mmCIF file of C-alpha atoms in Angstrom:
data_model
loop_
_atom_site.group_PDB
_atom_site.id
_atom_site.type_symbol
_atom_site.label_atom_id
_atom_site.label_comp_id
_atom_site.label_asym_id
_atom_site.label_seq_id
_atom_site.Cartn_x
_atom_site.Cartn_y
_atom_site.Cartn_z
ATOM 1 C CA UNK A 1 -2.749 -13.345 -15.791
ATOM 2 C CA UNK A 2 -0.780 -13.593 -12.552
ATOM 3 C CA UNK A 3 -1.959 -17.226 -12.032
ATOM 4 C CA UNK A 4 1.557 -19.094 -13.190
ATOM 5 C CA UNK A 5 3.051 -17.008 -10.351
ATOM 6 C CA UNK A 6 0.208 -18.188 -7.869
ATOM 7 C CA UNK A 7 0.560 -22.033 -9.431
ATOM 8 C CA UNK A 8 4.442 -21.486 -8.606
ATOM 9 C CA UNK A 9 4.200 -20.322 -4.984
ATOM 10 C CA UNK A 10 1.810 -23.352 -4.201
ATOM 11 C CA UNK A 11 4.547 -26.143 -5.937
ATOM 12 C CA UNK A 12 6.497 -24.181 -3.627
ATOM 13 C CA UNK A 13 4.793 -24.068 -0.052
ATOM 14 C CA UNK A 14 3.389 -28.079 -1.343
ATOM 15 C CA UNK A 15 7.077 -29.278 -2.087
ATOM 16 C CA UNK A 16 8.469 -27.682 1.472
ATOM 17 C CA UNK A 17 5.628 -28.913 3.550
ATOM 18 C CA UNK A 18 6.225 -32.575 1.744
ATOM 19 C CA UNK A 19 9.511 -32.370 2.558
ATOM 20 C CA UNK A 20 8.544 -31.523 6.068
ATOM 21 C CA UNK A 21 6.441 -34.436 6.269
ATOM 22 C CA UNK A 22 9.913 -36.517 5.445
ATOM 23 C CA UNK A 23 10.339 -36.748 1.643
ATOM 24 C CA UNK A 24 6.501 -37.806 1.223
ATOM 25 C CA UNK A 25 5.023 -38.675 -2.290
ATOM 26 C CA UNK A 26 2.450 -36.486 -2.960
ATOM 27 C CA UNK A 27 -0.706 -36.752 -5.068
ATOM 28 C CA UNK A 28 -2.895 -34.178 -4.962
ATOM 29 C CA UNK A 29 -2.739 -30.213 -3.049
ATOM 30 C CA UNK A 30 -5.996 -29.190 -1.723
ATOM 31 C CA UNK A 31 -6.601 -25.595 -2.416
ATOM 32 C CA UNK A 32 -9.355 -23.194 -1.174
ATOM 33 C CA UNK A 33 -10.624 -20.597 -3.534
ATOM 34 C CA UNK A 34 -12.930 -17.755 -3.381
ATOM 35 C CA UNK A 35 -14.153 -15.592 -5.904
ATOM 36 C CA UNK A 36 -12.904 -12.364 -4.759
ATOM 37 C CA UNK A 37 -9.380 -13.499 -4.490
ATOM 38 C CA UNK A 38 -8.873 -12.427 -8.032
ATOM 39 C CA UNK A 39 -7.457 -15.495 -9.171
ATOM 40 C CA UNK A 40 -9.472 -17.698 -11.899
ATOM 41 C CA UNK A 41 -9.770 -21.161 -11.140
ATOM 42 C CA UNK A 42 -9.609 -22.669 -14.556
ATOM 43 C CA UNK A 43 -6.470 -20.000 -15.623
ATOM 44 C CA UNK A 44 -4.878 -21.733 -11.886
ATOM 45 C CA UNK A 45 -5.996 -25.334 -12.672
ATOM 46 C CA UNK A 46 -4.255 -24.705 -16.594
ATOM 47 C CA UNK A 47 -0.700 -22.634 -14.741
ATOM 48 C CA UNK A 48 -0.110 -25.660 -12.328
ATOM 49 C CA UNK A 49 0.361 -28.418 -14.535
ATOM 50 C CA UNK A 50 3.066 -26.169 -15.905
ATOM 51 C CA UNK A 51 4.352 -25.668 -12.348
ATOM 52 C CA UNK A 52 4.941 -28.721 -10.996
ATOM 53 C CA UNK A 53 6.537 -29.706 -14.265
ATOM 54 C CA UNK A 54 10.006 -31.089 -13.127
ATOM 55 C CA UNK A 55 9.270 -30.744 -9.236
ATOM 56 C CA UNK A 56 8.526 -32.315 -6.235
ATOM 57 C CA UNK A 57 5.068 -32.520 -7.000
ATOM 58 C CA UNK A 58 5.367 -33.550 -10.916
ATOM 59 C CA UNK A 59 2.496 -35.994 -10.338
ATOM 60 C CA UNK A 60 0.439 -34.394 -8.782
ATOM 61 C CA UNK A 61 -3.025 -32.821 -9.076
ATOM 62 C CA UNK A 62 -4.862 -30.053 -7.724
ATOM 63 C CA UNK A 63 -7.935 -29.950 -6.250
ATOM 64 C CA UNK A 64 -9.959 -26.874 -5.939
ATOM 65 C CA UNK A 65 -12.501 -26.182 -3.307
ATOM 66 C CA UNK A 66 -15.164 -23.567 -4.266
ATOM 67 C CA UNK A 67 -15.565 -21.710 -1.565
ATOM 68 C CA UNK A 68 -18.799 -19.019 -1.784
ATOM 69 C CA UNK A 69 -18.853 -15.695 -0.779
ATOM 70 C CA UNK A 70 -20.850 -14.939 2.474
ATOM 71 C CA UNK A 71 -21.609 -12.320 4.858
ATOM 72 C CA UNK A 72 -23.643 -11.957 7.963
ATOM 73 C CA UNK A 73 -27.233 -9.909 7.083
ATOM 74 C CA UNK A 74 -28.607 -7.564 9.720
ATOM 75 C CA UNK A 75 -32.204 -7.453 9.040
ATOM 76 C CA UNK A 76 -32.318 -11.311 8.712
ATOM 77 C CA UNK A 77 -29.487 -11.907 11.326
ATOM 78 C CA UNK A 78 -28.137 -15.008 9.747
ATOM 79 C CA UNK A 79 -24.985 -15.710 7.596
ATOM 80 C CA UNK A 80 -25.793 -15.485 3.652
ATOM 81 C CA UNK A 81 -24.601 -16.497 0.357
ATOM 82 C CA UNK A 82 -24.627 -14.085 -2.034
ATOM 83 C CA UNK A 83 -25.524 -15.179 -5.555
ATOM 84 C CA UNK A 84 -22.533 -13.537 -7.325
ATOM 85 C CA UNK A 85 -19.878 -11.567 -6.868
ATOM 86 C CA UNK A 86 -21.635 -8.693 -8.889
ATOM 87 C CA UNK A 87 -24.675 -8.259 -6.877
ATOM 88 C CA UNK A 88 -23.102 -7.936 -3.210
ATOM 89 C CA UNK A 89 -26.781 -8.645 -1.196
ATOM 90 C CA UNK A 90 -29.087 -10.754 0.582
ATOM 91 C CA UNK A 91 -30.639 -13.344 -1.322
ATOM 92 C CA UNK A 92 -33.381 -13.330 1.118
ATOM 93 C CA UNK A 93 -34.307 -9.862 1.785
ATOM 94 C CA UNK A 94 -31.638 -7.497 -0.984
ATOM 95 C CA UNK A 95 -30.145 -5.600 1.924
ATOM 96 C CA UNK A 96 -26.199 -4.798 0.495
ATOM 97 C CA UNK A 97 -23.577 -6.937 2.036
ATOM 98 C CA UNK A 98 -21.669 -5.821 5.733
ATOM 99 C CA UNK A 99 -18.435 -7.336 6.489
ATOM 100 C CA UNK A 100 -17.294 -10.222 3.780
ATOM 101 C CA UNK A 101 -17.114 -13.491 6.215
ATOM 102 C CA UNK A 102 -15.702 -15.394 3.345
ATOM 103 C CA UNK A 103 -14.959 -15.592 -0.687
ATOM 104 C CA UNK A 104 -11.389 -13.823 -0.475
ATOM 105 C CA UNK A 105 -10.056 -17.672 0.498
ATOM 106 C CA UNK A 106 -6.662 -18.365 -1.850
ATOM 107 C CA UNK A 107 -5.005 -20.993 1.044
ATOM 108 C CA UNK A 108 -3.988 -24.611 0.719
ATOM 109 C CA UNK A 109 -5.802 -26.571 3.074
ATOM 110 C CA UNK A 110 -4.211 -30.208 2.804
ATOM 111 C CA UNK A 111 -1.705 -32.588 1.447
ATOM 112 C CA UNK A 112 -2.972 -35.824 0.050
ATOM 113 C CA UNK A 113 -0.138 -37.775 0.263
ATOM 114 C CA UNK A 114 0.513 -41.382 -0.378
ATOM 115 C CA UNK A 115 0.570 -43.705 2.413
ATOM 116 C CA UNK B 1 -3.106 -42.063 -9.691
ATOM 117 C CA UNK B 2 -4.558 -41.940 -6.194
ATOM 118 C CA UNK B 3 -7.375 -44.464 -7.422
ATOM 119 C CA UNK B 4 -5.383 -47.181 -7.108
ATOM 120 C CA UNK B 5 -2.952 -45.911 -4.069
ATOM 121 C CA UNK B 6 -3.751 -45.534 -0.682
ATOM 122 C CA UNK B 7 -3.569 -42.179 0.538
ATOM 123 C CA UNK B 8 -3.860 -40.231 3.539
ATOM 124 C CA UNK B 9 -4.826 -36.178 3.822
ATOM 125 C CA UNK B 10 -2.768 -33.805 5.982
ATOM 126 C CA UNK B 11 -3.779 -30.638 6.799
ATOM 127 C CA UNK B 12 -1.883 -27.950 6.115
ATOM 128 C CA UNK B 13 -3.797 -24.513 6.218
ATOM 129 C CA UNK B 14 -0.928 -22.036 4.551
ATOM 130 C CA UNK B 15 -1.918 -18.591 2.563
ATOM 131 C CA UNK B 16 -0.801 -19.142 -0.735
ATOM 132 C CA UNK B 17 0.344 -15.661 -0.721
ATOM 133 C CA UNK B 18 1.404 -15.278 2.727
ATOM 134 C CA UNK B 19 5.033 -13.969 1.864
ATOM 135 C CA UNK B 20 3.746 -10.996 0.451
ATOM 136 C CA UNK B 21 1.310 -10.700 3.266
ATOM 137 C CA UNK B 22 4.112 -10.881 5.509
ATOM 138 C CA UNK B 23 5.670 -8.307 3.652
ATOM 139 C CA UNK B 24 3.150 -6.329 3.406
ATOM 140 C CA UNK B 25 1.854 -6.376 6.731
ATOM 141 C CA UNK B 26 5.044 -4.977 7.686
ATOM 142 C CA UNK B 27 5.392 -2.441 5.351
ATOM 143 C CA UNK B 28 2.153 -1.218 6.538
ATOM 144 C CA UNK B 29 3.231 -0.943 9.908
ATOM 145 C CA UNK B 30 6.530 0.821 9.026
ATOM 146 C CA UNK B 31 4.314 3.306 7.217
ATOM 147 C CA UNK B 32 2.069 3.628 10.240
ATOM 148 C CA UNK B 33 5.135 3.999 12.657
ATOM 149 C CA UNK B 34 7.253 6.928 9.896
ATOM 150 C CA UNK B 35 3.285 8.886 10.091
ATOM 151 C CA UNK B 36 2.951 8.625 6.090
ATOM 152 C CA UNK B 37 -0.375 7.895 4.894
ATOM 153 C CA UNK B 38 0.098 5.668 1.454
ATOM 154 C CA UNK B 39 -2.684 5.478 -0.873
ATOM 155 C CA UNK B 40 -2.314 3.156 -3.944
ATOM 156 C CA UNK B 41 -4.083 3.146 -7.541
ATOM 157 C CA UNK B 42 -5.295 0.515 -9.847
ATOM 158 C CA UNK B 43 -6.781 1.076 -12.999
ATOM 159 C CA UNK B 44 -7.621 -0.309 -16.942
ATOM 160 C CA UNK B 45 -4.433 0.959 -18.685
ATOM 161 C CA UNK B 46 -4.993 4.500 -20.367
ATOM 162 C CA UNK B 47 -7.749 5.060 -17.657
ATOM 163 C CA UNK B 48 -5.740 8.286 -16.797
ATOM 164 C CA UNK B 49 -4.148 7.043 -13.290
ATOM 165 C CA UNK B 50 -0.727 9.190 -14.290
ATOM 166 C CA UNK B 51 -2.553 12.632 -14.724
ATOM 167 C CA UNK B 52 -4.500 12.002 -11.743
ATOM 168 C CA UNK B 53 -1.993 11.520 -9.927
ATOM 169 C CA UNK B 54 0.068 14.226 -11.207
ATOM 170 C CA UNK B 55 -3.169 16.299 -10.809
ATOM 171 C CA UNK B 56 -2.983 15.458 -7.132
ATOM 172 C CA UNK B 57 0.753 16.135 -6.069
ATOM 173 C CA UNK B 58 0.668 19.557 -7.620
ATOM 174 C CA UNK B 59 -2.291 19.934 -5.434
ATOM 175 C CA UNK B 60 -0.815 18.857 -2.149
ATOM 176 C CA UNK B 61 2.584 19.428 -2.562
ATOM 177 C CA UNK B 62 2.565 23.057 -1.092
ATOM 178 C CA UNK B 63 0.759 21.974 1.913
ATOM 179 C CA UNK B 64 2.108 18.495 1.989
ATOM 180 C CA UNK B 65 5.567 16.531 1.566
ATOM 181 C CA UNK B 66 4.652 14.180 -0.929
ATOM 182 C CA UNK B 67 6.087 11.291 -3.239
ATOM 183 C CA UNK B 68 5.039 8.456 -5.663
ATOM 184 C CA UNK B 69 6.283 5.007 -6.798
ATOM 185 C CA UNK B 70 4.975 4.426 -9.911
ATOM 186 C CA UNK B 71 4.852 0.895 -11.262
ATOM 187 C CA UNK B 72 5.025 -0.010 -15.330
ATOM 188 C CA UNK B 73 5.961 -2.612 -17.520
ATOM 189 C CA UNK B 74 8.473 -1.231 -19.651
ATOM 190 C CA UNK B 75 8.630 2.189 -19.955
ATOM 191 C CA UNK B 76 9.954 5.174 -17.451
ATOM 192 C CA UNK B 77 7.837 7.594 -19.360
ATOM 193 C CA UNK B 78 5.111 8.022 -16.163
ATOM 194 C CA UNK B 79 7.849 8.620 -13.913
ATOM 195 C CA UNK B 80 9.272 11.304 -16.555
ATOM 196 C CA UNK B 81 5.685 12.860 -16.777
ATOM 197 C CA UNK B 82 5.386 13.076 -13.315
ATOM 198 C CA UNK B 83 9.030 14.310 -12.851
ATOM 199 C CA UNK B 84 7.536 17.793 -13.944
ATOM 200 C CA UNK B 85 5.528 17.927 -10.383
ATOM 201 C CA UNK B 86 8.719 17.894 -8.591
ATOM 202 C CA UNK B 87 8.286 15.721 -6.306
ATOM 203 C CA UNK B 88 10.166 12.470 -5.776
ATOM 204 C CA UNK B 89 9.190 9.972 -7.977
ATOM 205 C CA UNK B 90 10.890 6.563 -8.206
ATOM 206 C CA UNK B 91 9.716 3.816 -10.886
ATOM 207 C CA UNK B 92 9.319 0.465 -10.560
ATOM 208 C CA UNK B 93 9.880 -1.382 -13.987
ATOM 209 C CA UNK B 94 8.061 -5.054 -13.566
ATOM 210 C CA UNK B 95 9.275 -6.302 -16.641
ATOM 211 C CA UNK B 96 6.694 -8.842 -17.680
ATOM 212 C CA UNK B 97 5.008 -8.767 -14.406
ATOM 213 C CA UNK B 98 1.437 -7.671 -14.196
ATOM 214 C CA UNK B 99 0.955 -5.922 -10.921
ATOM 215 C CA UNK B 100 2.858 -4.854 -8.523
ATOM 216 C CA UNK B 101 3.766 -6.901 -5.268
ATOM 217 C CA UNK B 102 4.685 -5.593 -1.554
ATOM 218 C CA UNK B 103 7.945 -6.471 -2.135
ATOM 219 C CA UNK B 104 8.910 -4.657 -5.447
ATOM 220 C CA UNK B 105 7.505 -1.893 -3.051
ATOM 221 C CA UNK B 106 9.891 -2.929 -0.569
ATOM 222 C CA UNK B 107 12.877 -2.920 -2.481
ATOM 223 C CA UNK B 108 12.035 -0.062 -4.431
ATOM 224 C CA UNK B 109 11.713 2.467 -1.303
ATOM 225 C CA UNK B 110 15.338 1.328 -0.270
ATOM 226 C CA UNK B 111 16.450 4.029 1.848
ATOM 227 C CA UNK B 112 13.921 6.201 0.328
ATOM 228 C CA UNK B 113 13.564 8.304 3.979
ATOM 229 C CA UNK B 114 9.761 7.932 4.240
ATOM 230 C CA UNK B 115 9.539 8.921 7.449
ATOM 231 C CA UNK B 116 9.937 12.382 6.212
ATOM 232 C CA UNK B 117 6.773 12.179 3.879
ATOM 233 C CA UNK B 118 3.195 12.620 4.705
ATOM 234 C CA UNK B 119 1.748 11.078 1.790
ATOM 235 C CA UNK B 120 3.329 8.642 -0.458
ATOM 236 C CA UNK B 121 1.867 7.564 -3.795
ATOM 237 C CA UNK B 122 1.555 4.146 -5.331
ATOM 238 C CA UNK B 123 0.750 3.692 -8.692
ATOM 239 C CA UNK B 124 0.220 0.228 -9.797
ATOM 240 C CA UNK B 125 0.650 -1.394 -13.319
ATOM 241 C CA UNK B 126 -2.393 -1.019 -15.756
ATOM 242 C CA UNK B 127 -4.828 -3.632 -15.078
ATOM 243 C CA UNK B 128 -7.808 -4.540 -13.298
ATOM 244 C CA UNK B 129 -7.513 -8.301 -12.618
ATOM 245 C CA UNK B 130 -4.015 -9.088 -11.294
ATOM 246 C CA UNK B 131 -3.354 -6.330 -8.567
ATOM 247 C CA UNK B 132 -6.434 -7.595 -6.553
ATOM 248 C CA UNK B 133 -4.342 -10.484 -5.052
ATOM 249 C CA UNK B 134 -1.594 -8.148 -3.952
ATOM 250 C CA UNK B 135 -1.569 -6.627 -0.628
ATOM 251 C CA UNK B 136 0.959 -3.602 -1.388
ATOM 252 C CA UNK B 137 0.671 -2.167 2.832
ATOM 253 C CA UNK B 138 -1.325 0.781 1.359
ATOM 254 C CA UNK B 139 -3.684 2.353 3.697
ATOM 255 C CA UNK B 140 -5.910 3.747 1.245
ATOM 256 C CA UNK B 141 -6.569 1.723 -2.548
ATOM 257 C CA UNK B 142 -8.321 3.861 -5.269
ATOM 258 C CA UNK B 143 -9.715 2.146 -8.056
ATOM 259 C CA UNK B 144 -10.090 4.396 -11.214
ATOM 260 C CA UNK B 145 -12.189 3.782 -14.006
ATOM 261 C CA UNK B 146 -12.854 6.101 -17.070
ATOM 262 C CA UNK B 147 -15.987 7.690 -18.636
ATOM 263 C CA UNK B 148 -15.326 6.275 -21.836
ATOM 264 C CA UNK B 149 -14.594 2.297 -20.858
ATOM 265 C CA UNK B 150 -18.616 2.255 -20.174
ATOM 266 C CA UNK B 151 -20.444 2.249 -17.104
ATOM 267 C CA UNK B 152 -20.156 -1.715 -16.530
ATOM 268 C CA UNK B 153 -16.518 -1.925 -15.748
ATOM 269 C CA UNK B 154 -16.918 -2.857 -12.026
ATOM 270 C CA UNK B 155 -19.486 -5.651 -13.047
ATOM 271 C CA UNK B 156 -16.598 -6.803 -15.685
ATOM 272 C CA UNK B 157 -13.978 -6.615 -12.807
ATOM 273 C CA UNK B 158 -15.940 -6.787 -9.266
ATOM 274 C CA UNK B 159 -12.986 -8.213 -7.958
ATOM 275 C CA UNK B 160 -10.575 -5.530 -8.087
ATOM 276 C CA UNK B 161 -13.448 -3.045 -6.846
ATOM 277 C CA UNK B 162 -13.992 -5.152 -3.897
ATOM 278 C CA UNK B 163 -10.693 -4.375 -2.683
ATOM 279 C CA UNK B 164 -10.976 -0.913 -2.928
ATOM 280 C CA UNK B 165 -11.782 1.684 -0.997
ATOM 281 C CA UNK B 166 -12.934 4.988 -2.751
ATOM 282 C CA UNK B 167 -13.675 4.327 -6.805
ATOM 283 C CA UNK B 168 -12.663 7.587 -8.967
ATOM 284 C CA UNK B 169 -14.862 8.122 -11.755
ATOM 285 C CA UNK B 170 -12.090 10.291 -14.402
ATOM 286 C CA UNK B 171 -12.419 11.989 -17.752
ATOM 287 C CA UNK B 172 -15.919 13.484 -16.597
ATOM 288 C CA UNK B 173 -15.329 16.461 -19.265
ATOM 289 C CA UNK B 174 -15.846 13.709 -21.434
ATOM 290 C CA UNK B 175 -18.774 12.173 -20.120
ATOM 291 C CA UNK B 176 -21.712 14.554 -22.751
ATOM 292 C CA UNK B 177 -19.647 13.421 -25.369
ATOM 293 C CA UNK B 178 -19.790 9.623 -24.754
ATOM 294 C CA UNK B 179 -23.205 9.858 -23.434
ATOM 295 C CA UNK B 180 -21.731 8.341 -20.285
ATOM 296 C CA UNK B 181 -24.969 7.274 -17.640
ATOM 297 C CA UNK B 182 -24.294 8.561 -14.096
ATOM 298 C CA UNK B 183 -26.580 6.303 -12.471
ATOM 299 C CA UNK B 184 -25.614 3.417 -14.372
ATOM 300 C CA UNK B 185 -22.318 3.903 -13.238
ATOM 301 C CA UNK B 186 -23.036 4.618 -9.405
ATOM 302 C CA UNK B 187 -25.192 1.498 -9.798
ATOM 303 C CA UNK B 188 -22.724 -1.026 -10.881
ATOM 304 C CA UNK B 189 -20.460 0.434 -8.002
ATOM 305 C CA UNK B 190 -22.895 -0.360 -5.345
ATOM 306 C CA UNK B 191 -23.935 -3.827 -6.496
ATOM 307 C CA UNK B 192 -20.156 -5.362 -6.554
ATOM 308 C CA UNK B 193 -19.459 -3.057 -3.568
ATOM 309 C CA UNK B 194 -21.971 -1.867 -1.803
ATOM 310 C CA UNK B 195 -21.132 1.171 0.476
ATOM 311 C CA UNK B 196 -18.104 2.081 -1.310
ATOM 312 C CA UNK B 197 -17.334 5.865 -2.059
ATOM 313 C CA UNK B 198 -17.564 7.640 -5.417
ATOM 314 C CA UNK B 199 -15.886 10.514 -6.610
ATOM 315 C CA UNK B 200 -16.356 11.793 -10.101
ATOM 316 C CA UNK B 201 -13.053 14.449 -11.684
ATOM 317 C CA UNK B 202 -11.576 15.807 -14.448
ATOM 318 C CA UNK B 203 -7.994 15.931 -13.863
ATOM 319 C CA UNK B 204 -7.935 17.884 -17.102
ATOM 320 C CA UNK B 205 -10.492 20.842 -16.305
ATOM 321 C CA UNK B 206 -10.040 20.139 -12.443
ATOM 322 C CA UNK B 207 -13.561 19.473 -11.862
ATOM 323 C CA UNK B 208 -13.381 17.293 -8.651
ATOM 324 C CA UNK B 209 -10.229 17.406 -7.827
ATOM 325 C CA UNK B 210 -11.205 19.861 -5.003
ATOM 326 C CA UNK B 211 -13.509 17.043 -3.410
ATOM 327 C CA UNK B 212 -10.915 14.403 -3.611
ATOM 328 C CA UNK B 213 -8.046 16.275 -1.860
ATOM 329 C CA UNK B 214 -10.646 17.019 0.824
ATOM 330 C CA UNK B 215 -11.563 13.843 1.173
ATOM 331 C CA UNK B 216 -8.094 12.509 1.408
ATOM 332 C CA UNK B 217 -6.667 15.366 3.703
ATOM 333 C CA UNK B 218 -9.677 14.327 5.877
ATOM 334 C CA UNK B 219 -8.920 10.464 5.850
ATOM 335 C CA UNK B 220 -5.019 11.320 6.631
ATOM 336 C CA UNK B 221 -4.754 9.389 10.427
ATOM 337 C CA UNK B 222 -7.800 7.009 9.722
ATOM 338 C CA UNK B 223 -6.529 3.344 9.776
ATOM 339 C CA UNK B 224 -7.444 1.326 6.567
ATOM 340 C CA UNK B 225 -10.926 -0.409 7.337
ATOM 341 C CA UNK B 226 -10.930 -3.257 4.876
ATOM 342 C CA UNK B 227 -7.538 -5.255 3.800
ATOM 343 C CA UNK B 228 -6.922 -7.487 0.866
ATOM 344 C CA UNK B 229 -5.636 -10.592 1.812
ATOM 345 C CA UNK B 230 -5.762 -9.477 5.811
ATOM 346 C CA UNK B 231 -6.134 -12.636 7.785
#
């Protein structure tokens, strides 16, 4: 259960960048989230609203992207999305996944900040 | 809120856990630069990480200068146990943390003088979910998983196995007794990680153990293939 301390770090890197951006009010942080980046999106969505309690970003909300776990397959030579993280393979053809391309994603993508 | 305000998105593209990449990204390289190969291991608590490991320095420490950092909650008693190997052995004590991060390694080393190692052991906290965020700058990450917690474990935590490198099947003089399924095992390896290298001991009767400290001697000087949270 290491999520608090990821829900933390993003009030943190959210608050300095809004700061950045000149004291700006912000209402939602846009996250990125794969499924191998060991971090559970519903533990994450639960630890933030205990995070921002009493900071910078008190009002905010977070919004998770879902972002799937893909690789490139030789036989078919295309990308792929596996269909879960406990069968590693081709959905098309079974062949075990190569090099991950994505689904390790844990990243803030964008501020949504009030204009 | 934002329903009835106007607002505007910025982009902002940041690694949530970029500070311990940084650190850990550095650590590697300071590990790569003193010549010490670091391997790290994750486990289920009780999954018998501490007499592998104390299994394994006794093996290499004629041959090799070796040392651990052992992480744990509360308790010094892994670093005591492993005391009797007589190596160095420092001990991290998280507190109510769950894993352990690069810089807990950082701090802990100190002026530990690593350069003067050739293999330095990291043993992580008991538990399989956590520690797969956490870059620790290892070069090589063992995940070990027991005979008796089943054969499904890395379908339960395909996560943690997916940052691995080499998974250590332990407690195999066990295995008759808990009617433990080879294949099954191997099986749920390759589906959450396909590729990935198992090794089946007994640090007990030493069954194994012979493999693995071949296989490790032999991956001394290889660069880590796949990363954690590389970017």
């Amino acid at each position: 259960m290491h999520e608090l301390s990821i829900a933390l770090n993003i009030v943190e890197i959210a608050s300095a960048e809004a700061e950045r951006l000149g004291e700006a009010a912000v209402s939602a942080v846009h996250i990125r989230l794969g499924p191998l980046s060991g971090v559970v999106k519903e533990a994450l969505l639960s630890a933030f609203e205990i995070a921002r309690e009493k900071s910078r970003l008190a009002g905010a909300a977070l919004v998770v992207e879902d972002v799937p776990v893909r690789f490139f397959c030789q036989p078919c030579q295309t990308e792929v999305t596996v269909a879960s993280v406990q069968l590693l393979v081709c959905p098309v053809c079974a062949s075990p996944a190569g090099k991950i391309i994505t689904g390790r994603e844990l990243e803030i993508s964008a501020l949504e900040i009030e204009a | 809120m934002k329903d009835h305000k106007k607002t505007r998105l910025v982009e902002v593209r940041t690694k949530i856990l970029k500070e311990n990449d940084v650190v850990a990204r550095a650590l590697r390289q300071r590990f790569e630069d003193e010549g010490v190969y670091v391997v790290s291991l994750v486990s289920s608590p009780g999954a018998g990480k501490t007499m592998f490991l104390e299994q394994t320095l006794m093996r290499l420490r004629d041959q090799y200068r070796v040392a651990a950092l052992v992480g744990d909650l509360a308790t010094e008693n892994d670093a005591q146990r492993l005391a009797r190997t007589e190596v160095p052995i420092r001990q991290i004590c998280t507190g109510t943390v769950c894993h352990l991060e690069a810089e807990m390694v950082r701090s802990a080393l100190g002026e530990w003088a690593t350069q003067e190692l050739d293999f330095l052991f990291l043993e992580n906290v008991g538990n399989l979910v956590c520690p797969a965020s956490y870059d620790l700058g290892e070069a090589l990450r063992l995940v070990l998983c027991s005979v008796t917690e089943g054969e499904d474990k890395p379908l339960k935590y395909p996560t943690i196995f997916n940052t691995a490198d080499i998974a250590v099947i332990t407690k195999m003089d066990l295995a008759d007794v808990v009617e433990f399924d080879r294949a099954v095992a191997h099986h749920s390896v390759q589906s959450v990680r396909p590729g990935m290298p198992v090794l089946e001991v007994s640090a007990k009767t030493g069954t194994g153990m012979d493999a693995w400290i071949a296989a490790l001697s032999s991956r001394r000087g290889t660069p880590r293939a796949c990363g954690v949270v590389k970017s």
